[in-house]
Every structure is written in structure tokens, then in C-alpha cells.
Amino acid sequence: MNELLTREASTRSSALIRFGIVLLLWNRFAAEMAPFMTTQPGRLALGASFFCSSVLVLLGLRTQLAALWLGATMVVTVYGFGVYGPMEPWRHHHAWVLAAASVLLALTPCGHSLSVDRWLAVRRARQAGRAPPPERAPVWGLTLIALQVSAVYLWSAVDKATLSFVTGFELERILVYLYTGFRPALPAQLLMVAACATVVLEVLLPIGLFFRRLQPWLVPTGIVLHAVFYVLLPVGPFSLTMVLLYLAYLDPDEVHAEIDALLGSD
Amino acid sequence: MAAPAPPLRVAVFWLAVTWIVATPALDHLMGLRWRWVRGWHMYASVGHGVCDVTYYHGDTPIDRNQVLHGGPWWAIDPWRRRVEKAQLGEVGAHLCRELDLTDVRADAWCAGGQRWNQVQDRSENLCEPAPRPRRRR
């Protein structure tokens, strides 16, 4: 456990998650946070907090503090205005996952790479005639993000472990609602296979993704699963968020090396 | 051997782990639907009340999409061609008016939480206005 909490690794995957989360947050919330949407002082203040903190996080300026600020803003968004307020869509699962990821982002060294903070640190080192500081820091926050993704899958699998789901009834209900308007939406056997495959994947992914040997198989499988959800169901940014957070399962040093290889700088 | 992790980090880590892993258990395993607890019931309620319905005039099925929307089912936007439980009577009455019929009935199965339930078995004439509920004095 101590090893997990003290292990230092590349901070680039945290930085990539940082970019992705801010862009997804803007995609989901920016329009509703804008000042032209409300005259309520609380919502206006929330919007100001959202835009200021998220811009700082995206740029990577005072990143750790800004990420904490953004995480707190998202907690207020989801709980204060969604769960205990009038903004019902803000309590949906896609909003909640994004908010959770924002909070956990503050526990990662997400500003140590690809950021203004990094640029300033490198400049300071150069001016002092020292080597640039390494892009390394404790990465235990990534484990928490991975755990959050796994928890979503596992509890979702528990929720689906019912006769009505595995027999295909619930899938057919969704297909009738969104697509056909009549039964059978698909052959019964196909519905049952699709339903069972969904449950099996939702058990396999959250455990298997932690194992490096299984990642070359499970990461593409999970991405395909979410791509199908994204195209066929109105899941909002949920699929994209989950795929982005897969970065938390990967070895940060390998991600670093792959980026170097991509840029031809290895 | 690595130096021990700072106590604050250990505390934050275990607090987060507990929140992430254990709080949904309150909902999923213990059935506690507290507002601040997040259970992962994704898409569990989508489509509740949607119906698989065929309207009939006598024994002849009516193509409701053709009559109401002017095309076969596959040419109509999905959100327009679906019928929900609360709309069964309204759509039936609409068909009566459009086709100038006095007898239209429905065979309808609507989605509940666990299965398709039959809610119309062609016993009710949807062209007749539903009786008004009596006023209580």
C-alpha cells in the first residue's frame, strides 16, 4: 500500500486526462453555466467559478489549486444545484462521473506536464543553469480514478444482474422506445446474447483493466463498447468520459514513452 | 525501502476509496435511496411505459404511421412513431377522426419494470369518448 501511495511516475497521462476533462466539462456544462442563461446570483456565481477554474486547469496555471477549485465547483454543481436543486439533468450519471473525475483530478499531479506551470518550471531551471525538473510525481490519484471507473462498471453490472435484463427484456424496451416503436425490436436470442455480453463485459472490464497483460485486449473492447453506446443511445458525454479515464489504468511511464515515440523524441 | 506516505495522503486515499466503492453499496445492496448516495442504475428507467400496439378496425389492422404521419414506420422519426401508455387512447381517437371510423380498438403491450404487460385487449372502443369520472359531492 505504501508503494502505491508513494510511487512516482510520469505525469503526462494525468495531464492528458486534465485536458480531456475540461473539454468534456465545457461540452456538457458551459452552455448552461453561461451568464445569458440565468439571472440568479447563485447560478451566476457558479458559472463564474466554473469558467475561471476550468480555464486555469486547461492552461495548467497554478494547476493543483485550480483543480481543487474546479473539483469543489463540480461538487456544488452536482449536489447543490442537481441533487438538492432544480437542475435535474445535473444529477444524471454522466454529470456525476464527470464531477467525480474532476474531484479526483485534483489528487493527481496533472499540472506537472504540458502546462504553463511546467513551462515556468523549465524556464526557471534554465535561467538558474539547472536541468529541467523531471516530469515525475506520485500518481496515486490515477489509481483512484481507475477505481472510480471500475466501480461504475461493477455496480452497473450488479444493477443489471436481474432476470429482466439478462433475458433481453430491458434492452428490447430501450430499442422499442428509441428506435422501432414495436416488438420484436430484434430476435429474442440476439437480445439475450447482447444483454449477457453487456453484463459479462461490465464484470470483466473493471477487474481486467488493472492487469497490464489484459489491457491490449480490454482497452479496445471497452472503447468499442462505449462507441456503440455513444452512437446508439443518448448517453451524453458518459462514453467519452469513461474512455478518457482509461488512461488512468495505463502505466504512466509507458504513456510517456509512447508520446515521446509519437513525437519522435525518444 | 520507500519513506512512508504522508498521513494526510493516506487519509484522503482511504476516504476516497470508501466513497467510491462503498457508498453505491448502500443503494445497490441495502436499498437505501438517499439523495446524496449515488447508485449506478444506468438506463434502468428508459422506455418504461412504451408500448407495442396494433390498432384494429374490426379484424383489420390499421397502419397508424401511414395514417398519422404519412409514411411507413421506417420513414418516420423514431420519437414520432413510438406510443406510450398514456397516449394509447389519444392515438386511437386520432385514428377514428382521421379515418372517419366509429370503432377502433387496440391490442397493446406496454413495458413495465420487469416485463411487457397487456393493457389493451381490443375490448375497448377508442372512438367512444371515455366516460367522465363522476364528481364527488
mmCIF file of C-alpha atoms in Angstrom:
data_model
loop_
_atom_site.group_PDB
_atom_site.id
_atom_site.type_symbol
_atom_site.label_atom_id
_atom_site.label_comp_id
_atom_site.label_asym_id
_atom_site.label_seq_id
_atom_site.Cartn_x
_atom_site.Cartn_y
_atom_site.Cartn_z
ATOM 1 C CA MET A 1 0.000 0.000 0.000
ATOM 2 C CA ASN A 2 2.815 2.378 0.868
ATOM 3 C CA GLU A 3 4.354 1.624 -2.537
ATOM 4 C CA LEU A 4 1.083 2.605 -4.238
ATOM 5 C CA LEU A 5 0.856 5.860 -2.306
ATOM 6 C CA THR A 6 4.463 6.910 -2.791
ATOM 7 C CA ARG A 7 5.275 5.598 -6.266
ATOM 8 C CA GLU A 8 6.452 8.311 -8.615
ATOM 9 C CA ALA A 9 5.841 8.060 -12.353
ATOM 10 C CA SER A 10 5.412 10.236 -15.418
ATOM 11 C CA THR A 11 2.806 12.968 -15.057
ATOM 12 C CA ARG A 12 1.866 13.106 -18.733
ATOM 13 C CA SER A 13 -1.135 10.790 -18.532
ATOM 14 C CA SER A 14 -2.532 12.967 -15.716
ATOM 15 C CA ALA A 15 -2.036 15.983 -17.977
ATOM 16 C CA LEU A 16 -3.887 14.304 -20.838
ATOM 17 C CA ILE A 17 -6.781 13.487 -18.508
ATOM 18 C CA ARG A 18 -6.733 17.141 -17.415
ATOM 19 C CA PHE A 19 -7.226 18.370 -20.973
ATOM 20 C CA GLY A 20 -9.940 15.825 -21.666
ATOM 21 C CA ILE A 21 -11.920 16.520 -18.520
ATOM 22 C CA VAL A 22 -12.014 20.268 -19.065
ATOM 23 C CA LEU A 23 -13.121 19.850 -22.674
ATOM 24 C CA LEU A 24 -15.836 17.386 -21.650
ATOM 25 C CA LEU A 25 -16.956 19.697 -18.835
ATOM 26 C CA TRP A 26 -17.274 22.565 -21.281
ATOM 27 C CA ASN A 27 -19.113 20.347 -23.726
ATOM 28 C CA ARG A 28 -21.601 19.314 -21.036
ATOM 29 C CA PHE A 29 -21.982 22.373 -18.806
ATOM 30 C CA ALA A 30 -20.684 25.527 -20.492
ATOM 31 C CA ALA A 31 -23.928 26.475 -22.242
ATOM 32 C CA GLU A 32 -25.924 26.160 -19.010
ATOM 33 C CA MET A 33 -23.274 27.964 -16.953
ATOM 34 C CA ALA A 34 -23.177 30.996 -19.253
ATOM 35 C CA PRO A 35 -24.485 34.278 -17.801
ATOM 36 C CA PHE A 36 -27.127 34.641 -20.520
ATOM 37 C CA MET A 37 -28.886 31.540 -19.153
ATOM 38 C CA THR A 38 -29.839 32.902 -15.745
ATOM 39 C CA THR A 39 -30.272 35.938 -13.561
ATOM 40 C CA GLN A 40 -29.986 34.037 -10.281
ATOM 41 C CA PRO A 41 -26.962 35.211 -8.274
ATOM 42 C CA GLY A 42 -26.144 31.655 -7.204
ATOM 43 C CA ARG A 43 -26.073 30.337 -10.749
ATOM 44 C CA LEU A 44 -24.082 33.359 -11.929
ATOM 45 C CA ALA A 45 -21.505 32.796 -9.202
ATOM 46 C CA LEU A 46 -21.357 29.099 -10.043
ATOM 47 C CA GLY A 47 -20.817 29.936 -13.702
ATOM 48 C CA ALA A 48 -18.023 32.384 -12.888
ATOM 49 C CA SER A 49 -16.353 29.795 -10.671
ATOM 50 C CA PHE A 50 -16.755 27.115 -13.354
ATOM 51 C CA PHE A 51 -15.244 29.156 -16.164
ATOM 52 C CA CYS A 52 -12.386 30.663 -14.134
ATOM 53 C CA SER A 53 -11.293 27.391 -12.548
ATOM 54 C CA SER A 54 -11.642 25.347 -15.732
ATOM 55 C CA VAL A 55 -9.628 27.819 -17.812
ATOM 56 C CA LEU A 56 -6.831 27.722 -15.225
ATOM 57 C CA VAL A 57 -6.922 23.913 -15.214
ATOM 58 C CA LEU A 58 -6.842 23.715 -19.003
ATOM 59 C CA LEU A 59 -3.903 26.092 -19.219
ATOM 60 C CA GLY A 60 -2.191 24.399 -16.326
ATOM 61 C CA LEU A 61 -1.633 27.591 -14.358
ATOM 62 C CA ARG A 62 -1.485 27.074 -10.579
ATOM 63 C CA THR A 63 -2.907 23.757 -11.617
ATOM 64 C CA GLN A 64 -3.163 21.934 -8.310
ATOM 65 C CA LEU A 65 -5.059 24.765 -6.662
ATOM 66 C CA ALA A 66 -7.192 25.344 -9.759
ATOM 67 C CA ALA A 67 -8.066 21.639 -9.966
ATOM 68 C CA LEU A 68 -9.171 21.693 -6.328
ATOM 69 C CA TRP A 69 -11.267 24.770 -7.102
ATOM 70 C CA LEU A 70 -12.778 23.092 -10.169
ATOM 71 C CA GLY A 71 -13.494 19.904 -8.205
ATOM 72 C CA ALA A 72 -15.270 21.892 -5.495
ATOM 73 C CA THR A 73 -17.235 23.777 -8.158
ATOM 74 C CA MET A 74 -18.386 20.490 -9.676
ATOM 75 C CA VAL A 75 -19.435 19.137 -6.280
ATOM 76 C CA VAL A 76 -21.579 22.253 -5.784
ATOM 77 C CA THR A 77 -22.894 21.873 -9.340
ATOM 78 C CA VAL A 78 -23.980 18.263 -8.959
ATOM 79 C CA TYR A 79 -25.090 18.316 -5.332
ATOM 80 C CA GLY A 80 -26.082 21.930 -4.694
ATOM 81 C CA PHE A 81 -27.865 22.539 -7.990
ATOM 82 C CA GLY A 82 -28.558 18.997 -9.221
ATOM 83 C CA VAL A 83 -29.340 16.682 -6.314
ATOM 84 C CA TYR A 84 -30.626 19.368 -3.929
ATOM 85 C CA GLY A 85 -31.600 21.944 -6.531
ATOM 86 C CA PRO A 86 -33.748 22.410 -9.597
ATOM 87 C CA MET A 87 -31.255 21.286 -12.264
ATOM 88 C CA GLU A 88 -32.422 17.698 -12.680
ATOM 89 C CA PRO A 89 -30.109 16.838 -15.622
ATOM 90 C CA TRP A 90 -27.092 17.780 -13.499
ATOM 91 C CA ARG A 91 -27.704 14.756 -11.302
ATOM 92 C CA HIS A 92 -27.637 12.285 -14.193
ATOM 93 C CA HIS A 93 -24.926 9.654 -14.214
ATOM 94 C CA HIS A 94 -22.864 11.303 -16.971
ATOM 95 C CA ALA A 95 -22.718 14.566 -14.994
ATOM 96 C CA TRP A 96 -21.859 12.692 -11.819
ATOM 97 C CA VAL A 97 -18.990 10.756 -13.422
ATOM 98 C CA LEU A 98 -17.569 13.984 -14.828
ATOM 99 C CA ALA A 99 -17.829 15.675 -11.444
ATOM 100 C CA ALA A 100 -16.179 12.734 -9.693
ATOM 101 C CA ALA A 101 -13.376 12.755 -12.250
ATOM 102 C CA SER A 102 -12.884 16.496 -11.687
ATOM 103 C CA VAL A 103 -12.558 15.988 -7.947
ATOM 104 C CA LEU A 104 -10.132 13.078 -8.358
ATOM 105 C CA LEU A 105 -8.124 15.049 -10.930
ATOM 106 C CA ALA A 106 -7.130 17.384 -8.095
ATOM 107 C CA LEU A 107 -5.409 14.413 -6.437
ATOM 108 C CA THR A 108 -3.207 13.751 -9.477
ATOM 109 C CA PRO A 109 -0.076 15.695 -10.475
ATOM 110 C CA CYS A 110 -1.951 16.943 -13.530
ATOM 111 C CA GLY A 111 -0.082 20.240 -13.806
ATOM 112 C CA HIS A 112 3.433 18.807 -13.882
ATOM 113 C CA SER A 113 3.339 18.209 -17.655
ATOM 114 C CA LEU A 114 2.029 20.011 -20.713
ATOM 115 C CA SER A 115 1.140 23.095 -18.680
ATOM 116 C CA VAL A 116 2.067 26.703 -18.030
ATOM 117 C CA ASP A 117 3.338 25.534 -14.614
ATOM 118 C CA ARG A 118 5.705 23.157 -16.398
ATOM 119 C CA TRP A 119 6.809 25.852 -18.833
ATOM 120 C CA LEU A 120 7.583 28.211 -15.937
ATOM 121 C CA ALA A 121 9.466 25.481 -14.064
ATOM 122 C CA VAL A 122 11.591 24.683 -17.128
ATOM 123 C CA ARG A 123 12.305 28.395 -17.690
ATOM 124 C CA ARG A 124 13.328 28.891 -14.070
ATOM 125 C CA ALA A 125 15.651 25.879 -14.248
ATOM 126 C CA ARG A 126 17.250 27.128 -17.464
ATOM 127 C CA GLN A 127 17.797 30.590 -16.014
ATOM 128 C CA ALA A 128 19.462 29.017 -12.989
ATOM 129 C CA GLY A 129 21.601 26.817 -15.246
ATOM 130 C CA ARG A 130 19.987 23.619 -13.971
ATOM 131 C CA ALA A 131 18.444 20.716 -15.878
ATOM 132 C CA PRO A 132 14.650 20.920 -16.294
ATOM 133 C CA PRO A 133 12.821 19.198 -13.431
ATOM 134 C CA PRO A 134 11.698 15.659 -14.319
ATOM 135 C CA GLU A 135 8.055 15.151 -15.247
ATOM 136 C CA ARG A 136 7.561 12.806 -12.328
ATOM 137 C CA ALA A 137 5.414 12.856 -9.207
ATOM 138 C CA PRO A 138 3.339 10.495 -7.038
ATOM 139 C CA VAL A 139 0.498 9.114 -9.159
ATOM 140 C CA TRP A 140 -1.784 7.554 -6.541
ATOM 141 C CA GLY A 141 -4.616 9.804 -7.739
ATOM 142 C CA LEU A 142 -4.671 7.865 -11.015
ATOM 143 C CA THR A 143 -5.420 4.706 -9.046
ATOM 144 C CA LEU A 144 -8.450 6.442 -7.548
ATOM 145 C CA ILE A 145 -9.668 7.480 -10.999
ATOM 146 C CA ALA A 146 -9.278 3.904 -12.244
ATOM 147 C CA LEU A 147 -11.119 2.672 -9.169
ATOM 148 C CA GLN A 148 -13.962 5.098 -9.882
ATOM 149 C CA VAL A 149 -14.300 3.751 -13.431
ATOM 150 C CA SER A 150 -14.240 0.176 -12.140
ATOM 151 C CA ALA A 151 -16.864 0.981 -9.511
ATOM 152 C CA VAL A 152 -19.176 2.397 -12.174
ATOM 153 C CA TYR A 153 -18.860 -0.816 -14.199
ATOM 154 C CA LEU A 154 -19.179 -3.194 -11.273
ATOM 155 C CA TRP A 155 -22.180 -1.566 -9.631
ATOM 156 C CA SER A 156 -23.790 -1.202 -13.007
ATOM 157 C CA ALA A 157 -23.278 -4.948 -13.549
ATOM 158 C CA VAL A 158 -24.862 -5.629 -10.152
ATOM 159 C CA ASP A 159 -27.813 -3.491 -11.208
ATOM 160 C CA LYS A 160 -28.160 -5.468 -14.443
ATOM 161 C CA ALA A 161 -27.901 -8.891 -12.805
ATOM 162 C CA THR A 162 -31.656 -9.401 -12.987
ATOM 163 C CA LEU A 163 -33.787 -11.791 -14.985
ATOM 164 C CA SER A 164 -35.468 -8.912 -16.791
ATOM 165 C CA PHE A 165 -32.102 -7.657 -18.060
ATOM 166 C CA VAL A 166 -30.346 -10.917 -18.956
ATOM 167 C CA THR A 167 -33.381 -12.229 -20.822
ATOM 168 C CA GLY A 168 -33.149 -9.173 -23.057
ATOM 169 C CA PHE A 169 -36.406 -7.527 -21.930
ATOM 170 C CA GLU A 170 -34.782 -4.280 -20.800
ATOM 171 C CA LEU A 171 -32.696 -3.974 -23.971
ATOM 172 C CA GLU A 172 -35.780 -4.544 -26.091
ATOM 173 C CA ARG A 173 -37.684 -1.913 -24.095
ATOM 174 C CA ILE A 174 -34.933 0.617 -24.848
ATOM 175 C CA LEU A 175 -34.846 -0.335 -28.538
ATOM 176 C CA VAL A 176 -38.642 -0.093 -28.851
ATOM 177 C CA TYR A 177 -38.542 3.299 -27.123
ATOM 178 C CA LEU A 178 -35.650 4.754 -29.106
ATOM 179 C CA TYR A 179 -35.983 3.021 -32.447
ATOM 180 C CA THR A 180 -38.712 0.707 -33.642
ATOM 181 C CA GLY A 181 -41.884 1.560 -31.723
ATOM 182 C CA PHE A 182 -42.891 -2.117 -31.921
ATOM 183 C CA ARG A 183 -41.795 -5.625 -30.966
ATOM 184 C CA PRO A 184 -39.757 -7.606 -31.681
ATOM 185 C CA ALA A 185 -37.064 -4.973 -31.922
ATOM 186 C CA LEU A 186 -34.553 -7.753 -32.595
ATOM 187 C CA PRO A 187 -34.692 -11.568 -32.454
ATOM 188 C CA ALA A 188 -35.077 -12.719 -28.839
ATOM 189 C CA GLN A 189 -31.876 -14.783 -28.888
ATOM 190 C CA LEU A 190 -29.851 -11.842 -30.156
ATOM 191 C CA LEU A 191 -31.254 -9.613 -27.418
ATOM 192 C CA MET A 192 -30.362 -12.189 -24.783
ATOM 193 C CA VAL A 193 -26.816 -12.588 -26.110
ATOM 194 C CA ALA A 194 -26.332 -8.796 -26.228
ATOM 195 C CA ALA A 195 -27.665 -8.413 -22.686
ATOM 196 C CA CYS A 196 -25.492 -11.202 -21.272
ATOM 197 C CA ALA A 197 -22.427 -9.893 -23.143
ATOM 198 C CA THR A 198 -23.008 -6.451 -21.601
ATOM 199 C CA VAL A 199 -23.107 -7.872 -18.080
ATOM 200 C CA VAL A 200 -20.046 -10.080 -18.692
ATOM 201 C CA LEU A 201 -18.083 -7.094 -20.045
ATOM 202 C CA GLU A 202 -19.126 -4.940 -17.114
ATOM 203 C CA VAL A 203 -17.649 -7.526 -14.779
ATOM 204 C CA LEU A 204 -14.581 -8.259 -16.892
ATOM 205 C CA LEU A 205 -13.533 -4.671 -17.658
ATOM 206 C CA PRO A 206 -13.326 -3.260 -14.118
ATOM 207 C CA ILE A 207 -11.122 -6.100 -12.929
ATOM 208 C CA GLY A 208 -9.178 -6.931 -16.081
ATOM 209 C CA LEU A 209 -8.228 -3.337 -16.895
ATOM 210 C CA PHE A 210 -5.949 -3.309 -13.852
ATOM 211 C CA PHE A 211 -3.833 -6.103 -15.402
ATOM 212 C CA ARG A 212 -1.265 -4.913 -17.923
ATOM 213 C CA ARG A 213 -1.331 -8.187 -19.829
ATOM 214 C CA LEU A 214 -5.064 -7.898 -20.457
ATOM 215 C CA GLN A 215 -5.044 -4.207 -21.364
ATOM 216 C CA PRO A 216 -4.176 -4.712 -25.073
ATOM 217 C CA TRP A 217 -7.420 -6.704 -25.353
ATOM 218 C CA LEU A 218 -9.688 -4.995 -22.887
ATOM 219 C CA VAL A 219 -8.949 -1.349 -23.705
ATOM 220 C CA PRO A 220 -10.023 -1.694 -27.375
ATOM 221 C CA THR A 221 -13.001 -3.820 -26.286
ATOM 222 C CA GLY A 222 -14.110 -1.154 -23.803
ATOM 223 C CA ILE A 223 -13.633 1.593 -26.382
ATOM 224 C CA VAL A 224 -15.783 -0.300 -28.900
ATOM 225 C CA LEU A 225 -18.444 -0.903 -26.227
ATOM 226 C CA HIS A 226 -18.575 2.804 -25.395
ATOM 227 C CA ALA A 227 -18.507 3.801 -29.067
ATOM 228 C CA VAL A 228 -21.593 1.632 -29.597
ATOM 229 C CA PHE A 229 -23.309 3.219 -26.569
ATOM 230 C CA TYR A 230 -22.328 6.700 -27.742
ATOM 231 C CA VAL A 231 -23.746 6.231 -31.220
ATOM 232 C CA LEU A 232 -26.856 4.211 -30.384
ATOM 233 C CA LEU A 233 -28.008 5.655 -27.047
ATOM 234 C CA PRO A 234 -28.399 9.214 -25.738
ATOM 235 C CA VAL A 235 -25.678 8.819 -23.113
ATOM 236 C CA GLY A 236 -24.324 12.365 -23.331
ATOM 237 C CA PRO A 237 -20.604 12.632 -22.617
ATOM 238 C CA PHE A 238 -20.625 9.494 -20.446
ATOM 239 C CA SER A 239 -18.943 7.231 -23.017
ATOM 240 C CA LEU A 240 -16.253 9.769 -23.854
ATOM 241 C CA THR A 241 -15.543 10.358 -20.168
ATOM 242 C CA MET A 242 -15.140 6.653 -19.469
ATOM 243 C CA VAL A 243 -12.831 6.161 -22.465
ATOM 244 C CA LEU A 244 -10.739 9.167 -21.441
ATOM 245 C CA LEU A 245 -10.402 7.804 -17.908
ATOM 246 C CA TYR A 246 -8.993 4.515 -19.271
ATOM 247 C CA LEU A 247 -5.703 6.465 -19.301
ATOM 248 C CA ALA A 248 -5.674 6.046 -15.532
ATOM 249 C CA TYR A 249 -5.267 2.262 -15.884
ATOM 250 C CA LEU A 250 -2.230 2.526 -18.153
ATOM 251 C CA ASP A 251 1.316 2.656 -16.836
ATOM 252 C CA PRO A 252 2.151 6.397 -16.839
ATOM 253 C CA ASP A 253 5.738 5.714 -17.874
ATOM 254 C CA GLU A 254 4.543 3.738 -20.884
ATOM 255 C CA VAL A 255 2.192 6.561 -21.856
ATOM 256 C CA HIS A 256 5.142 8.959 -21.539
ATOM 257 C CA ALA A 257 7.300 6.730 -23.748
ATOM 258 C CA GLU A 258 4.520 6.422 -26.339
ATOM 259 C CA ILE A 259 4.145 10.199 -26.509
ATOM 260 C CA ASP A 260 7.899 10.518 -26.964
ATOM 261 C CA ALA A 261 7.775 7.906 -29.715
ATOM 262 C CA LEU A 262 4.856 9.715 -31.349
ATOM 263 C CA LEU A 263 6.795 12.985 -31.326
ATOM 264 C CA GLY A 264 9.983 11.267 -32.492
ATOM 265 C CA SER A 265 11.816 12.473 -29.405
ATOM 266 C CA ASP A 266 12.707 9.090 -27.849
ATOM 267 C CA MET B 1 12.554 0.932 1.372
ATOM 268 C CA ALA B 2 10.410 3.923 0.406
ATOM 269 C CA ALA B 3 9.587 6.543 3.022
ATOM 270 C CA PRO B 4 6.087 6.191 4.441
ATOM 271 C CA ALA B 5 3.363 8.176 2.705
ATOM 272 C CA PRO B 6 2.255 11.378 4.460
ATOM 273 C CA PRO B 7 -0.682 10.673 6.816
ATOM 274 C CA LEU B 8 -2.906 13.208 5.023
ATOM 275 C CA ARG B 9 -2.395 11.361 1.743
ATOM 276 C CA VAL B 10 -3.256 8.046 3.385
ATOM 277 C CA ALA B 11 -6.399 9.532 4.916
ATOM 278 C CA VAL B 12 -7.554 11.151 1.665
ATOM 279 C CA PHE B 13 -6.879 7.936 -0.248
ATOM 280 C CA TRP B 14 -8.941 5.737 2.071
ATOM 281 C CA LEU B 15 -11.719 8.303 2.307
ATOM 282 C CA ALA B 16 -11.948 8.398 -1.486
ATOM 283 C CA VAL B 17 -11.807 4.597 -1.788
ATOM 284 C CA THR B 18 -14.603 4.246 0.755
ATOM 285 C CA TRP B 19 -16.738 6.814 -1.027
ATOM 286 C CA ILE B 20 -16.156 5.339 -4.486
ATOM 287 C CA VAL B 21 -16.595 1.679 -3.612
ATOM 288 C CA ALA B 22 -18.848 1.582 -0.600
ATOM 289 C CA THR B 23 -21.449 4.316 -0.975
ATOM 290 C CA PRO B 24 -23.115 2.728 -4.027
ATOM 291 C CA ALA B 25 -23.444 -0.429 -1.920
ATOM 292 C CA LEU B 26 -25.878 1.448 0.312
ATOM 293 C CA ASP B 27 -28.122 1.794 -2.708
ATOM 294 C CA HIS B 28 -27.499 -1.451 -4.599
ATOM 295 C CA LEU B 29 -27.176 -3.896 -1.728
ATOM 296 C CA MET B 30 -29.122 -2.277 1.080
ATOM 297 C CA GLY B 31 -31.724 -0.450 -0.987
ATOM 298 C CA LEU B 32 -31.108 2.897 0.706
ATOM 299 C CA ARG B 33 -32.125 5.526 -1.846
ATOM 300 C CA TRP B 34 -30.582 8.506 -0.079
ATOM 301 C CA ARG B 35 -30.192 11.525 -2.313
ATOM 302 C CA TRP B 36 -26.528 12.043 -1.557
ATOM 303 C CA VAL B 37 -25.685 8.422 -2.349
ATOM 304 C CA ARG B 38 -25.009 7.586 -5.964
ATOM 305 C CA GLY B 39 -26.174 4.212 -7.247
ATOM 306 C CA TRP B 40 -25.370 3.211 -10.799
ATOM 307 C CA HIS B 41 -28.788 2.453 -12.278
ATOM 308 C CA MET B 42 -27.886 3.417 -15.781
ATOM 309 C CA TYR B 43 -30.694 3.353 -18.309
ATOM 310 C CA ALA B 44 -32.799 1.363 -15.876
ATOM 311 C CA SER B 45 -35.857 3.545 -16.359
ATOM 312 C CA VAL B 46 -35.579 4.428 -20.036
ATOM 313 C CA GLY B 47 -38.566 3.201 -22.007
ATOM 314 C CA HIS B 48 -40.854 2.484 -19.050
ATOM 315 C CA GLY B 49 -44.382 2.770 -20.394
ATOM 316 C CA VAL B 50 -43.520 2.458 -24.076
ATOM 317 C CA CYS B 51 -45.999 0.234 -25.879
ATOM 318 C CA ASP B 52 -46.063 -2.294 -28.660
ATOM 319 C CA VAL B 53 -49.516 -1.530 -30.024
ATOM 320 C CA THR B 54 -51.602 -2.520 -33.029
ATOM 321 C CA TYR B 55 -54.853 -0.694 -33.722
ATOM 322 C CA TYR B 56 -57.719 -2.544 -35.381
ATOM 323 C CA HIS B 57 -60.895 -1.691 -37.212
ATOM 324 C CA GLY B 58 -62.814 -4.958 -36.902
ATOM 325 C CA ASP B 59 -60.179 -7.579 -37.644
ATOM 326 C CA THR B 60 -58.205 -5.333 -39.972
ATOM 327 C CA PRO B 61 -55.020 -3.887 -38.528
ATOM 328 C CA ILE B 62 -54.512 -0.162 -39.125
ATOM 329 C CA ASP B 63 -51.100 1.157 -40.194
ATOM 330 C CA ARG B 64 -51.019 4.066 -37.757
ATOM 331 C CA ASN B 65 -47.784 5.509 -39.107
ATOM 332 C CA GLN B 66 -49.232 5.698 -42.589
ATOM 333 C CA VAL B 67 -52.434 7.328 -41.325
ATOM 334 C CA LEU B 68 -50.992 9.730 -38.775
ATOM 335 C CA HIS B 69 -47.584 10.539 -40.246
ATOM 336 C CA GLY B 70 -48.000 9.747 -43.937
ATOM 337 C CA GLY B 71 -45.383 7.039 -44.366
ATOM 338 C CA PRO B 72 -44.202 3.561 -43.426
ATOM 339 C CA TRP B 73 -42.711 3.109 -39.932
ATOM 340 C CA TRP B 74 -39.124 3.183 -41.134
ATOM 341 C CA ALA B 75 -39.594 6.588 -42.762
ATOM 342 C CA ILE B 76 -40.937 8.240 -39.589
ATOM 343 C CA ASP B 77 -38.705 9.787 -36.916
ATOM 344 C CA PRO B 78 -38.376 7.253 -34.062
ATOM 345 C CA TRP B 79 -39.708 9.688 -31.451
ATOM 346 C CA ARG B 80 -42.876 10.224 -33.515
ATOM 347 C CA ARG B 81 -43.647 6.588 -34.177
ATOM 348 C CA ARG B 82 -43.455 5.380 -30.599
ATOM 349 C CA VAL B 83 -46.618 5.252 -28.485
ATOM 350 C CA GLU B 84 -46.565 5.412 -24.709
ATOM 351 C CA LYS B 85 -49.157 4.069 -22.328
ATOM 352 C CA ALA B 86 -50.688 7.466 -21.629
ATOM 353 C CA GLN B 87 -51.112 8.120 -25.366
ATOM 354 C CA LEU B 88 -52.923 4.888 -26.300
ATOM 355 C CA GLY B 89 -56.419 6.361 -26.132
ATOM 356 C CA GLU B 90 -55.420 9.662 -27.694
ATOM 357 C CA VAL B 91 -53.758 7.957 -30.685
ATOM 358 C CA GLY B 92 -56.810 5.683 -31.063
ATOM 359 C CA ALA B 93 -59.175 8.668 -31.055
ATOM 360 C CA HIS B 94 -56.937 10.392 -33.588
ATOM 361 C CA LEU B 95 -57.200 7.371 -35.888
ATOM 362 C CA CYS B 96 -61.015 7.417 -35.508
ATOM 363 C CA ARG B 97 -61.086 11.036 -36.674
ATOM 364 C CA GLU B 98 -58.579 10.640 -39.498
ATOM 365 C CA LEU B 99 -60.258 7.534 -40.943
ATOM 366 C CA ASP B 100 -63.799 8.611 -40.043
ATOM 367 C CA LEU B 101 -64.413 5.338 -38.193
ATOM 368 C CA THR B 102 -66.709 4.617 -35.276
ATOM 369 C CA ASP B 103 -64.915 1.538 -33.987
ATOM 370 C CA VAL B 104 -61.155 1.344 -33.415
ATOM 371 C CA ARG B 105 -59.641 -0.970 -30.833
ATOM 372 C CA ALA B 106 -56.118 -1.630 -29.655
ATOM 373 C CA ASP B 107 -54.037 -4.638 -28.762
ATOM 374 C CA ALA B 108 -51.323 -3.063 -26.611
ATOM 375 C CA TRP B 109 -48.447 -4.398 -24.546
ATOM 376 C CA CYS B 110 -46.602 -1.794 -22.510
ATOM 377 C CA ALA B 111 -43.229 -2.069 -20.843
ATOM 378 C CA GLY B 112 -43.170 -2.238 -17.067
ATOM 379 C CA GLY B 113 -40.102 -2.682 -14.933
ATOM 380 C CA GLN B 114 -39.883 -6.449 -15.462
ATOM 381 C CA ARG B 115 -41.950 -7.443 -18.489
ATOM 382 C CA TRP B 116 -44.437 -6.460 -21.181
ATOM 383 C CA ASN B 117 -47.916 -6.101 -19.708
ATOM 384 C CA GLN B 118 -51.058 -6.255 -21.792
ATOM 385 C CA VAL B 119 -53.015 -3.054 -21.178
ATOM 386 C CA GLN B 120 -55.462 -3.154 -24.114
ATOM 387 C CA ASP B 121 -57.018 -6.358 -25.458
ATOM 388 C CA ARG B 122 -59.371 -4.935 -28.102
ATOM 389 C CA SER B 123 -62.243 -4.825 -25.621
ATOM 390 C CA GLU B 124 -62.493 -1.021 -25.553
ATOM 391 C CA ASN B 125 -63.765 1.057 -28.468
ATOM 392 C CA LEU B 126 -61.406 4.029 -28.587
ATOM 393 C CA CYS B 127 -63.781 6.020 -30.804
ATOM 394 C CA GLU B 128 -66.206 6.366 -27.927
ATOM 395 C CA PRO B 129 -65.282 9.142 -25.542
ATOM 396 C CA ALA B 130 -64.110 7.758 -22.231
ATOM 397 C CA PRO B 131 -66.764 8.190 -19.503
ATOM 398 C CA ARG B 132 -66.066 11.205 -17.347
ATOM 399 C CA PRO B 133 -65.229 10.437 -13.761
ATOM 400 C CA ARG B 134 -68.199 11.242 -11.517
ATOM 401 C CA ARG B 135 -67.907 14.324 -9.435
ATOM 402 C CA ARG B 136 -67.855 13.755 -5.726
ATOM 403 C CA ARG B 137 -70.270 15.870 -3.784
#
